[in-house]
């Protein structure tokens, strides 16, 4: 049993924040900027190559002071130390949370139960590097003696979203002679479309699954095995065309993959925090081990900043606290993540699991039901595409949608005026969202009276801008770590376990039961509710 923590809503700083919001509610960002000509530079912080401008959030120095007081009351500093110390802060699963060890430099130390885990991490990295060298040099041969040209990662959730996101984000740095594909969905279309133009003799599957029991991944892995054997025959082909990334050596061996070709990780790495573990094998194959190491250095730089920087200048802490402010005081229910970089097109999808599987919780660590909002819905699309789609609602809709804009000073693909145009849009959007356009301004442009209300922009819509020099492996590492730690900061304030995911269990268990019923002859007795029964019966009709 965990000791009961004082209720969040009873904390002095929480109450003070409520009173403060009552006073600030009517204040416009126009006024906040007008009253402080240096606000734009003052409300900004920088670390690990990322510059965070939060001046367009609806906060004052007073707000930030109270949010930091709340962080102190919730023991944020102690929780950060506990994580880095290897304490079992994932209380519902009784696990340590040590993804920071995945990017700790060789020779450093992070201990769990008195044992330094960094050497284990480095040993796996060394094996991944050797494997990468063999694949990229053509030294590793497929069953027929041909070199491997296609890599297919099979995994789902944290064993897919991180690898896909990182591959897309760092594609500019990738070896173009290797084709990378990702299969996650149990929908057969995913596998069929991903492999239809691939030659099995030149294809290697990475079966990525922390547990090696996940239905989708195991089903796709079996289909991959059948696909390979159908083309290449003998059972010995599996050894040449399959490797595994898992914590479950027994499961891997049972599947028929030689554990010599398994890359391990540990129960103290959560699935959604694992893209820099062996789960990143496809990333390393694509970008090479030097770039992978550079990505780890970016992660580590942000880890060190999070661990050591004063909370008032600590990027993940500031981002996390601003998220709490927007969720619990401004009443925002969603956050839009808007990368102005095409290579980050999968970043919002990746963040959805990181944020929502972590903080979509309804009870605190001690099992009490919360009486406040926890994790908001994250969503987004790369700019400028979103501007021609959902930005209308963000500018003029009736709900507050705080936005994170992410942009880079230097393009990877310089092409005419493209980058200036892209960046002009970033700056224009955050300016428009903050300051809007008054009825007077609209009228002064000669707009007829009847049209004025339609053309007014209220403004006062909160945004943060993350600006970095260029999208590099290190920048990506720092960016991911920034979000990981801001999620942890928020989870600490909300008092929830950001590292478990019990909410995915019920649907999985029911699906296991129903699949049996679907495969039974039509007419077998069903004992669900009338809606589920009717849907199952309709599906089972023999005229499919
Ligand atoms: O169902 C959710 C989940 O458990 C995620 O937390 C995890 O990332 C994903 O499934 C995949 O799990 P595994 O890597 O064990 O196949």
Coordinates of C-alpha atoms and ligand atoms in Angstrom, one line a residue:
X1 CA 0.0 0.0 0.0
X2 CA 1.2 3.5 -0.8
X3 CA 0.9 6.2 1.7
X4 CA -1.8 8.7 0.9
X5 CA -0.4 12.0 -0.5
X6 CA -2.4 15.1 0.3
X7 CA -5.0 15.7 -2.4
X8 CA -3.7 18.0 -5.2
X9 CA -6.7 20.3 -5.0
X10 CA -6.1 20.8 -1.3
X11 CA -2.5 22.0 -1.8
X12 CA -1.9 25.7 -1.0
X13 CA -0.3 26.4 -4.3
X14 CA -3.2 24.8 -6.2
X15 CA -5.6 27.0 -4.4
X16 CA -3.5 30.1 -4.9
X17 CA -3.3 29.2 -8.6
X18 CA -7.1 29.1 -8.8
X19 CA -7.3 32.6 -7.2
X20 CA -4.6 33.8 -9.5
X21 CA -6.4 32.5 -12.6
X22 CA -9.6 34.3 -11.6
X23 CA -7.6 37.5 -11.7
X24 CA -5.7 36.7 -14.9
X25 CA -8.6 35.3 -16.9
X26 CA -9.5 38.6 -18.4
X27 CA -5.9 39.7 -19.2
X28 CA -5.0 39.5 -22.8
X29 CA -1.5 38.5 -24.2
X30 CA -1.6 41.9 -25.9
X31 CA -1.5 43.6 -22.5
X32 CA 1.1 41.3 -21.1
X33 CA 3.4 42.1 -24.0
X34 CA 2.5 45.8 -24.0
X35 CA 3.5 46.0 -20.3
X36 CA 6.8 44.3 -20.7
X37 CA 8.8 45.1 -23.7
X38 CA 11.3 42.3 -22.9
X39 CA 8.8 39.6 -22.3
X40 CA 9.6 37.8 -25.6
X41 CA 13.2 37.3 -24.5
X42 CA 12.6 37.0 -20.8
X43 CA 10.1 34.1 -20.9
X44 CA 12.4 31.8 -22.8
X45 CA 15.0 29.2 -21.8
X46 CA 17.6 27.2 -23.7
X47 CA 19.2 23.8 -23.2
X48 CA 20.8 21.0 -25.2
X49 CA 20.4 23.0 -28.4
X50 CA 16.7 23.7 -27.9
X51 CA 15.4 27.2 -27.4
X52 CA 12.0 27.3 -25.8
X53 CA 9.9 30.5 -26.1
X54 CA 7.0 30.4 -23.7
X55 CA 6.3 34.1 -23.7
X56 CA 3.1 33.5 -25.7
X57 CA 1.6 31.4 -22.9
X58 CA -1.0 33.1 -20.7
X59 CA 1.3 33.4 -17.7
X60 CA 2.9 36.1 -15.6
X61 CA 5.9 35.9 -13.3
X62 CA 3.4 35.3 -10.6
X63 CA 1.9 32.3 -12.4
X64 CA 5.3 30.8 -12.9
X65 CA 6.2 31.4 -9.2
X66 CA 3.0 29.6 -8.1
X67 CA 3.5 26.7 -10.6
X68 CA 7.0 26.3 -9.2
X69 CA 5.6 26.4 -5.7
X70 CA 3.2 23.6 -6.7
X71 CA 6.1 21.6 -8.1
X72 CA 7.9 21.9 -4.8
X73 CA 4.7 20.9 -2.8
X74 CA 4.4 17.9 -5.1
X75 CA 8.0 16.9 -4.5
X76 CA 9.1 17.2 -8.1
X77 CA 12.8 17.6 -7.2
X78 CA 12.6 14.5 -5.0
X79 CA 10.8 12.5 -7.7
X80 CA 13.5 13.5 -10.3
X81 CA 16.2 12.3 -7.9
X82 CA 14.2 9.1 -7.2
X83 CA 14.0 8.3 -10.9
X84 CA 17.8 8.8 -11.5
X85 CA 18.5 6.8 -8.3
X86 CA 16.7 3.7 -9.7
X87 CA 13.9 3.8 -7.1
X88 CA 10.8 1.8 -8.1
X89 CA 8.7 4.8 -9.0
X90 CA 6.5 2.8 -11.3
X91 CA 4.6 1.7 -8.2
X92 CA 1.7 -0.3 -9.8
X93 CA 4.2 -2.5 -11.6
X94 CA 6.9 -2.3 -8.9
X95 CA 9.5 -1.3 -11.4
X96 CA 12.3 1.2 -11.7
X97 CA 12.2 3.7 -14.5
X98 CA 15.7 4.0 -15.9
X99 CA 15.4 4.9 -19.6
X100 CA 18.0 7.6 -18.8
X101 CA 20.5 4.8 -18.4
X102 CA 20.0 4.0 -22.1
X103 CA 21.8 7.1 -23.0
X104 CA 24.2 7.4 -20.1
X105 CA 27.8 7.6 -21.4
X106 CA 30.0 4.6 -21.2
X107 CA 31.9 4.7 -17.9
X108 CA 29.2 6.5 -16.0
X109 CA 27.0 4.9 -13.4
X110 CA 23.3 4.4 -12.7
X111 CA 22.4 1.8 -10.2
X112 CA 19.5 -0.5 -9.7
X113 CA 19.5 -2.6 -6.5
X114 CA 23.2 -1.7 -6.1
X115 CA 24.2 -2.8 -9.6
X116 CA 25.5 -0.4 -12.2
X117 CA 23.3 -1.0 -15.3
X118 CA 25.3 1.2 -17.7
X119 CA 27.8 -1.6 -18.7
X120 CA 24.8 -3.8 -19.7
X121 CA 23.4 -1.0 -21.8
X122 CA 26.8 -0.4 -23.5
X123 CA 27.3 -4.2 -24.1
X124 CA 24.0 -4.3 -26.1
X125 CA 24.9 -1.2 -27.9
X126 CA 28.2 -2.8 -28.9
X127 CA 26.3 -5.8 -30.3
X128 CA 23.9 -3.6 -32.2
X129 CA 26.9 -1.8 -33.7
X130 CA 28.6 -5.0 -34.8
X131 CA 25.3 -6.2 -36.3
X132 CA 24.8 -2.9 -38.1
X133 CA 28.3 -3.1 -39.5
X134 CA 27.7 -6.6 -40.8
X135 CA 24.4 -5.7 -42.5
X136 CA 25.6 -2.4 -44.0
X137 CA 28.8 -3.9 -45.3
X138 CA 27.1 -6.9 -46.8
X139 CA 29.0 -9.3 -44.5
X140 CA 25.7 -10.7 -43.2
X141 CA 24.2 -12.8 -45.9
X142 CA 20.7 -14.1 -46.4
X143 CA 19.9 -17.8 -46.9
X144 CA 20.8 -17.7 -50.6
X145 CA 24.0 -15.8 -50.1
X146 CA 22.6 -12.5 -51.1
X147 CA 23.2 -9.4 -49.0
X148 CA 20.3 -7.8 -47.0
X149 CA 18.8 -4.8 -48.7
X150 CA 15.4 -4.6 -46.9
X151 CA 14.8 -4.3 -43.2
X152 CA 11.2 -4.8 -41.9
X153 CA 10.6 -3.9 -38.3
X154 CA 7.6 -5.8 -36.8
X155 CA 6.3 -4.3 -33.6
X156 CA 3.5 -2.1 -32.2
X157 CA 3.1 0.7 -29.8
X158 CA 6.4 1.6 -28.3
X159 CA 8.1 -1.1 -30.4
X160 CA 6.9 0.7 -33.6
X161 CA 6.1 4.3 -33.1
X162 CA 9.5 5.4 -31.8
X163 CA 11.4 3.5 -34.6
X164 CA 9.1 4.8 -37.3
X165 CA 9.3 8.3 -36.0
X166 CA 13.1 8.2 -35.7
X167 CA 13.5 6.7 -39.1
X168 CA 11.4 9.4 -40.7
X169 CA 12.9 12.1 -38.7
X170 CA 16.5 11.1 -39.5
X171 CA 15.9 9.9 -43.1
X172 CA 18.2 12.6 -44.3
X173 CA 21.0 10.8 -42.5
X174 CA 20.0 7.3 -43.6
X175 CA 21.7 4.8 -45.9
X176 CA 19.6 5.1 -49.0
X177 CA 20.6 1.6 -50.3
X178 CA 18.6 0.0 -47.4
X179 CA 14.9 -0.1 -47.6
X180 CA 13.2 0.3 -44.2
X181 CA 9.6 -0.8 -43.7
X182 CA 7.5 -1.0 -40.5
X183 CA 4.6 -3.4 -39.9
X184 CA 2.4 -2.9 -36.8
X185 CA -1.3 -3.4 -37.5
X186 CA -2.8 -6.9 -37.2
X187 CA -4.8 -5.9 -40.3
X188 CA -3.2 -8.1 -42.9
X189 CA -3.0 -5.2 -45.3
X190 CA -0.2 -3.7 -43.3
X191 CA 2.0 -6.8 -43.8
X192 CA 1.0 -7.4 -47.4
X193 CA 1.6 -3.8 -48.6
X194 CA 4.9 -3.5 -46.7
X195 CA 6.3 -6.6 -48.3
X196 CA 4.7 -6.9 -51.7
X197 CA 7.7 -5.5 -53.6
X198 CA 10.4 -7.0 -51.4
X199 CA 12.6 -10.0 -52.3
X200 CA 12.6 -12.4 -49.4
X201 CA 16.2 -13.4 -50.2
X202 CA 17.2 -9.9 -49.4
X203 CA 14.9 -9.1 -46.5
X204 CA 15.5 -9.2 -42.8
X205 CA 12.8 -9.0 -40.2
X206 CA 13.4 -7.5 -36.8
X207 CA 10.7 -8.8 -34.5
X208 CA 10.5 -6.0 -31.8
X209 CA 8.5 -6.7 -28.7
X210 CA 9.3 -6.1 -25.1
X211 CA 7.1 -9.0 -24.0
X212 CA 7.2 -11.1 -27.1
X213 CA 3.6 -12.0 -26.5
X214 CA 1.8 -9.1 -28.1
X215 CA -1.0 -10.5 -30.4
X216 CA -0.4 -8.1 -33.3
X217 CA 3.3 -8.5 -33.4
X218 CA 3.3 -12.3 -32.9
X219 CA 0.7 -12.7 -35.7
X220 CA 2.7 -10.5 -38.1
X221 CA 5.9 -12.3 -37.2
X222 CA 4.3 -15.7 -38.0
X223 CA 3.1 -14.3 -41.3
X224 CA 6.6 -13.0 -42.0
X225 CA 8.0 -16.4 -41.2
X226 CA 5.5 -18.1 -43.6
X227 CA 6.3 -15.5 -46.3
X228 CA 10.0 -16.2 -45.9
X229 CA 9.7 -20.0 -45.8
X230 CA 7.4 -20.0 -48.8
X231 CA 10.0 -18.3 -50.9
X232 CA 13.2 -19.7 -49.5
X233 CA 12.2 -23.1 -48.2
X234 CA 14.1 -24.7 -45.3
X235 CA 13.6 -23.9 -41.6
X236 CA 17.2 -22.7 -41.3
X237 CA 16.3 -19.6 -43.2
X238 CA 14.8 -18.1 -40.0
X239 CA 18.3 -17.7 -38.5
X240 CA 19.4 -15.6 -41.5
X241 CA 16.3 -13.5 -41.9
X242 CA 15.0 -12.9 -38.4
X243 CA 16.4 -11.2 -35.4
X244 CA 14.5 -10.2 -32.3
X245 CA 14.5 -7.3 -29.8
X246 CA 13.0 -8.3 -26.6
X247 CA 13.2 -8.8 -22.8
X248 CA 11.8 -12.3 -23.2
X249 CA 14.6 -14.7 -24.3
X250 CA 12.4 -17.7 -23.7
X251 CA 9.6 -16.4 -26.0
X252 CA 12.2 -15.5 -28.7
X253 CA 13.7 -19.0 -28.6
X254 CA 10.2 -20.6 -28.8
X255 CA 9.5 -18.6 -31.9
X256 CA 12.6 -20.1 -33.5
X257 CA 14.9 -17.1 -33.4
X258 CA 18.4 -18.0 -32.2
X259 CA 18.9 -16.0 -29.0
X260 CA 22.4 -15.2 -30.3
X261 CA 20.4 -13.0 -32.7
X262 CA 18.4 -11.3 -30.0
X263 CA 19.1 -7.8 -28.7
X264 CA 17.9 -7.4 -25.1
X265 CA 16.6 -4.7 -22.9
X266 CA 15.1 -4.6 -19.4
X267 CA 11.9 -4.3 -17.5
X268 CA 13.0 -0.9 -16.3
X269 CA 12.6 0.5 -19.8
X270 CA 8.9 1.2 -20.6
X271 CA 7.8 0.4 -24.1
X272 CA 7.1 4.1 -24.9
X273 CA 10.4 5.1 -23.5
X274 CA 12.4 2.5 -25.5
X275 CA 13.3 4.0 -28.9
X276 CA 16.9 4.5 -27.7
X277 CA 17.2 0.9 -26.5
X278 CA 17.7 -2.1 -28.8
X279 CA 14.2 -1.2 -30.0
X280 CA 16.1 1.4 -32.0
X281 CA 17.9 -1.3 -34.0
X282 CA 16.1 -0.3 -37.2
X283 CA 17.1 3.3 -36.5
X284 CA 20.8 2.3 -36.1
X285 CA 20.7 0.2 -39.3
X286 CA 19.2 3.2 -41.2
X287 CA 21.4 6.0 -39.9
X288 CA 24.6 4.1 -38.8
X289 CA 26.0 3.7 -35.3
X290 CA 27.8 7.1 -35.2
X291 CA 24.6 9.0 -35.8
X292 CA 22.8 6.7 -33.3
X293 CA 25.4 7.6 -30.7
X294 CA 25.0 11.3 -31.5
X295 CA 21.2 10.9 -30.9
X296 CA 22.0 9.3 -27.5
X297 CA 24.2 12.2 -26.7
X298 CA 21.3 14.6 -27.4
X299 CA 19.1 12.6 -25.1
X300 CA 21.7 12.6 -22.4
X301 CA 22.3 16.4 -22.7
X302 CA 18.6 16.9 -22.0
X303 CA 18.6 14.3 -19.2
X304 CA 21.5 16.2 -17.5
X305 CA 19.7 19.5 -17.9
X306 CA 16.6 18.0 -16.4
X307 CA 18.5 16.5 -13.5
X308 CA 20.6 19.5 -12.6
X309 CA 19.1 22.8 -13.9
X310 CA 17.2 25.0 -11.4
X311 CA 13.5 24.3 -11.9
X312 CA 12.8 27.8 -13.0
X313 CA 15.1 27.4 -16.0
X314 CA 14.5 23.7 -16.6
X315 CA 12.9 23.2 -20.0
X316 CA 11.0 19.9 -19.3
X317 CA 9.8 21.3 -16.0
X318 CA 8.6 24.6 -17.5
X319 CA 6.9 22.7 -20.4
X320 CA 5.3 20.3 -18.0
X321 CA 4.1 23.0 -15.6
X322 CA 2.7 25.1 -18.5
X323 CA 0.8 22.0 -19.6
X324 CA -0.7 21.6 -16.1
X325 CA -1.6 25.3 -16.1
X326 CA -3.3 25.0 -19.5
X327 CA -5.1 21.8 -18.6
X328 CA -6.3 22.5 -15.1
X329 CA -6.8 26.3 -15.1
X330 CA -7.4 27.4 -18.7
X331 CA -9.4 24.2 -19.1
X332 CA -7.7 23.0 -22.3
X333 CA -8.6 19.4 -23.2
X334 CA -6.1 19.0 -26.0
X335 CA -2.6 20.0 -27.1
X336 CA -1.6 20.4 -30.8
X337 CA 1.9 19.6 -31.7
X338 CA 2.9 21.3 -34.9
X339 CA 6.3 20.5 -36.3
X340 CA 7.3 22.8 -39.1
X341 CA 9.6 20.1 -40.6
X342 CA 8.4 17.4 -43.0
X343 CA 10.8 14.9 -41.5
X344 CA 8.9 15.1 -38.2
X345 CA 5.7 14.0 -39.8
X346 CA 5.3 11.1 -37.4
X347 CA 6.4 13.0 -34.3
X348 CA 2.8 13.8 -33.2
X349 CA 1.8 10.1 -33.5
X350 CA 4.8 9.1 -31.4
X351 CA 3.9 11.7 -28.8
X352 CA 0.4 10.4 -28.6
X353 CA 1.6 7.2 -27.0
X354 CA 4.3 8.9 -24.9
X355 CA 1.9 11.4 -23.4
X356 CA -1.5 9.7 -23.4
X357 CA -0.4 6.2 -22.4
X358 CA 1.7 7.9 -19.6
X359 CA -0.8 10.4 -18.2
X360 CA -4.2 9.2 -19.3
X361 CA -4.9 8.0 -15.7
X362 CA -7.9 8.4 -13.4
X363 CA -6.3 7.4 -10.1
X364 CA -3.3 8.6 -8.2
X365 CA -0.3 6.5 -7.0
X366 CA -2.2 5.5 -3.9
X367 CA -5.3 4.5 -5.8
X368 CA -7.5 7.5 -5.0
X369 CA -9.7 8.7 -7.8
X370 CA -8.6 12.1 -9.1
X371 CA -11.0 15.1 -9.0
X372 CA -9.2 17.1 -11.6
X373 CA -8.2 16.6 -15.2
X374 CA -5.1 14.6 -16.0
X375 CA -3.4 14.1 -19.4
X376 CA -4.9 16.0 -22.3
X377 CA -5.3 14.6 -25.9
X378 CA -2.3 15.2 -28.0
X379 CA -2.6 15.5 -31.8
X380 CA -1.0 17.3 -34.6
X381 CA 0.3 17.4 -38.2
X382 CA 3.3 19.1 -39.8
X383 CA 3.0 22.7 -40.7
X384 CA 2.1 24.2 -43.1
X385 CA -0.4 21.4 -44.0
X386 CA -2.4 21.8 -40.8
X387 CA -2.9 25.5 -41.6
X388 CA -5.1 24.5 -44.5
X389 CA -7.0 22.1 -42.4
X390 CA -7.7 22.5 -38.7
X391 CA -6.1 25.8 -37.8
X392 CA -9.4 27.5 -38.4
X393 CA -10.7 25.9 -35.1
X394 CA -7.5 26.9 -33.3
X395 CA -7.8 30.5 -34.4
X396 CA -11.6 31.1 -34.1
X397 CA -13.1 28.0 -32.5
X398 CA -14.7 28.0 -29.1
X399 CA -12.1 26.0 -27.2
X400 CA -8.6 26.7 -26.2
X401 CA -6.0 24.5 -28.0
X402 CA -2.5 25.2 -26.7
X403 CA 0.0 24.5 -29.4
X404 CA 3.7 23.5 -29.5
X405 CA 5.3 24.8 -32.6
X406 CA 8.6 23.1 -33.5
X407 CA 11.0 24.6 -36.0
X408 CA 14.6 24.7 -37.2
X409 CA 16.7 27.6 -38.3
X410 CA 18.5 25.7 -41.0
X411 CA 16.9 23.4 -43.5
X412 CA 18.3 20.0 -44.4
X413 CA 17.1 20.4 -47.9
X414 CA 17.7 24.0 -49.0
X415 CA 15.5 24.8 -51.9
X416 CA 15.0 28.3 -53.2
X417 CA 12.8 30.3 -50.8
X418 CA 11.1 27.3 -49.2
X419 CA 12.7 27.5 -45.8
X420 CA 12.1 31.3 -45.4
X421 CA 8.4 30.7 -46.4
X422 CA 8.1 27.8 -44.0
X423 CA 9.6 29.8 -41.1
X424 CA 7.6 32.9 -41.9
X425 CA 4.5 30.8 -41.4
X426 CA 5.7 29.6 -38.0
X427 CA 6.3 33.1 -36.7
X428 CA 3.0 34.4 -38.4
X429 CA 0.9 31.7 -36.8
X430 CA 2.1 32.2 -33.2
X431 CA 1.8 36.0 -33.6
X432 CA -1.7 35.7 -35.0
X433 CA -2.8 33.2 -32.3
X434 CA -1.4 35.5 -29.5
X435 CA -2.5 38.9 -30.7
X436 CA -5.4 38.2 -33.0
X437 CA -7.2 41.0 -34.8
X438 CA -9.7 43.4 -33.2
X439 CA -13.0 44.6 -34.7
X440 CA -11.4 48.0 -35.0
X441 CA -8.6 46.7 -37.0
X442 CA -10.9 44.7 -39.3
X443 CA -13.2 47.8 -39.8
X444 CA -10.2 50.0 -40.5
X445 CA -9.4 47.7 -43.5
X446 CA -12.8 48.7 -45.0
X447 CA -14.6 45.5 -44.1
X448 CA -18.4 45.9 -44.3
X449 CA -20.0 45.9 -40.8
X450 CA -21.9 42.6 -41.4
X451 CA -18.6 40.8 -42.2
X452 CA -16.6 42.2 -39.3
X453 CA -17.5 39.6 -36.6
X454 CA -16.5 36.8 -39.0
X455 CA -13.1 38.4 -39.6
X456 CA -12.3 39.1 -35.9
X457 CA -9.6 37.0 -34.3
X458 CA -9.8 37.0 -30.5
X459 CA -6.2 36.0 -30.1
X460 CA -5.0 35.2 -26.5
X461 CA -4.4 31.6 -27.7
X462 CA -1.5 30.0 -25.9
X463 CA 1.5 28.7 -27.8
X464 CA 5.1 27.7 -27.1
X465 CA 7.8 27.7 -29.8
X466 CA 10.7 25.3 -29.8
X467 CA 13.4 26.5 -32.1
X468 CA 16.6 24.6 -32.8
X469 CA 19.4 25.1 -35.2
X470 CA 18.9 22.1 -37.4
X471 CA 17.3 18.7 -37.2
X472 CA 20.2 16.4 -36.3
X473 CA 20.3 13.1 -34.5
X474 CA 21.4 15.0 -31.3
X475 CA 18.6 17.5 -31.7
X476 CA 16.0 14.7 -32.1
X477 CA 17.4 13.0 -29.0
X478 CA 17.1 16.2 -27.0
X479 CA 13.6 16.9 -28.3
X480 CA 12.3 13.4 -27.3
X481 CA 13.9 13.6 -23.9
X482 CA 12.3 17.1 -23.4
X483 CA 8.9 15.6 -23.9
X484 CA 9.6 12.5 -21.9
X485 CA 10.6 14.5 -18.9
X486 CA 7.8 17.1 -19.3
X487 CA 5.4 14.1 -19.2
X488 CA 7.0 12.9 -16.0
X489 CA 6.8 16.4 -14.5
X490 CA 3.1 16.5 -15.3
X491 CA 2.5 13.0 -13.9
X492 CA 4.3 14.1 -10.7
X493 CA 1.9 17.1 -10.3
X494 CA -1.1 15.0 -11.0
X495 CA 0.2 12.3 -8.7
X496 CA -0.3 9.5 -11.3
X497 CA 1.9 6.6 -12.3
X498 CA 3.2 7.8 -15.7
X499 CA 4.8 4.4 -16.4
X500 CA 2.1 1.8 -16.3
X501 CA -0.7 1.3 -18.8
X502 CA -3.5 -0.9 -17.2
X503 CA -6.0 0.8 -19.5
X504 CA -5.0 -1.3 -22.5
X505 CA -5.8 -4.7 -20.7
X506 CA -9.5 -5.0 -20.9
X507 CA -9.8 -4.6 -24.7
X508 CA -7.0 -7.1 -25.2
X509 CA -8.6 -9.7 -23.0
X510 CA -12.0 -9.3 -24.6
X511 CA -10.5 -9.6 -28.1
X512 CA -8.9 -12.9 -27.1
X513 CA -12.3 -14.2 -26.1
X514 CA -14.1 -12.9 -29.1
X515 CA -11.6 -14.2 -31.6
X516 CA -12.4 -17.7 -30.4
X517 CA -16.1 -17.0 -31.0
X518 CA -15.5 -15.7 -34.5
X519 CA -13.6 -18.8 -35.4
X520 CA -16.3 -21.1 -34.1
X521 CA -19.0 -22.3 -36.4
X522 CA -21.8 -19.7 -36.9
X523 CA -24.5 -20.0 -34.3
X524 CA -22.3 -20.8 -31.2
X525 CA -23.9 -19.3 -28.1
X526 CA -22.8 -15.7 -27.5
X527 CA -23.0 -14.2 -24.0
X528 CA -22.1 -10.5 -24.6
X529 CA -24.5 -7.5 -24.5
X530 CA -27.1 -7.4 -27.3
X531 CA -25.1 -4.9 -29.4
X532 CA -21.9 -6.9 -29.3
X533 CA -23.8 -10.2 -30.0
X534 CA -25.6 -8.7 -33.0
X535 CA -22.3 -7.3 -34.5
X536 CA -20.6 -10.7 -34.0
X537 CA -23.5 -12.5 -35.7
X538 CA -23.5 -10.1 -38.6
X539 CA -19.8 -10.6 -39.0
X540 CA -20.1 -14.4 -38.9
X541 CA -22.7 -14.6 -41.6
X542 CA -21.5 -17.1 -44.2
X543 CA -21.9 -14.7 -47.2
X544 CA -18.7 -12.8 -46.3
Ligands
LIG1 O1 -0.7 -2.4 -25.4 C1 0.1 -1.4 -25.0 C2 1.5 -1.8 -25.0 O2 1.8 -2.6 -23.9 C3 2.5 -0.7 -25.0 O3 2.7 -0.1 -23.8 C4 3.7 -1.2 -25.7 O4 4.5 -0.3 -26.2 C5 3.0 -2.1 -26.8 O5 1.9 -2.6 -26.1 C6 3.9 -3.2 -27.3 O6 4.3 -4.1 -26.4 P1 5.4 -5.1 -26.7 O7 6.7 -4.3 -27.0 O8 5.6 -5.9 -25.5 O9 5.0 -5.9 -27.9

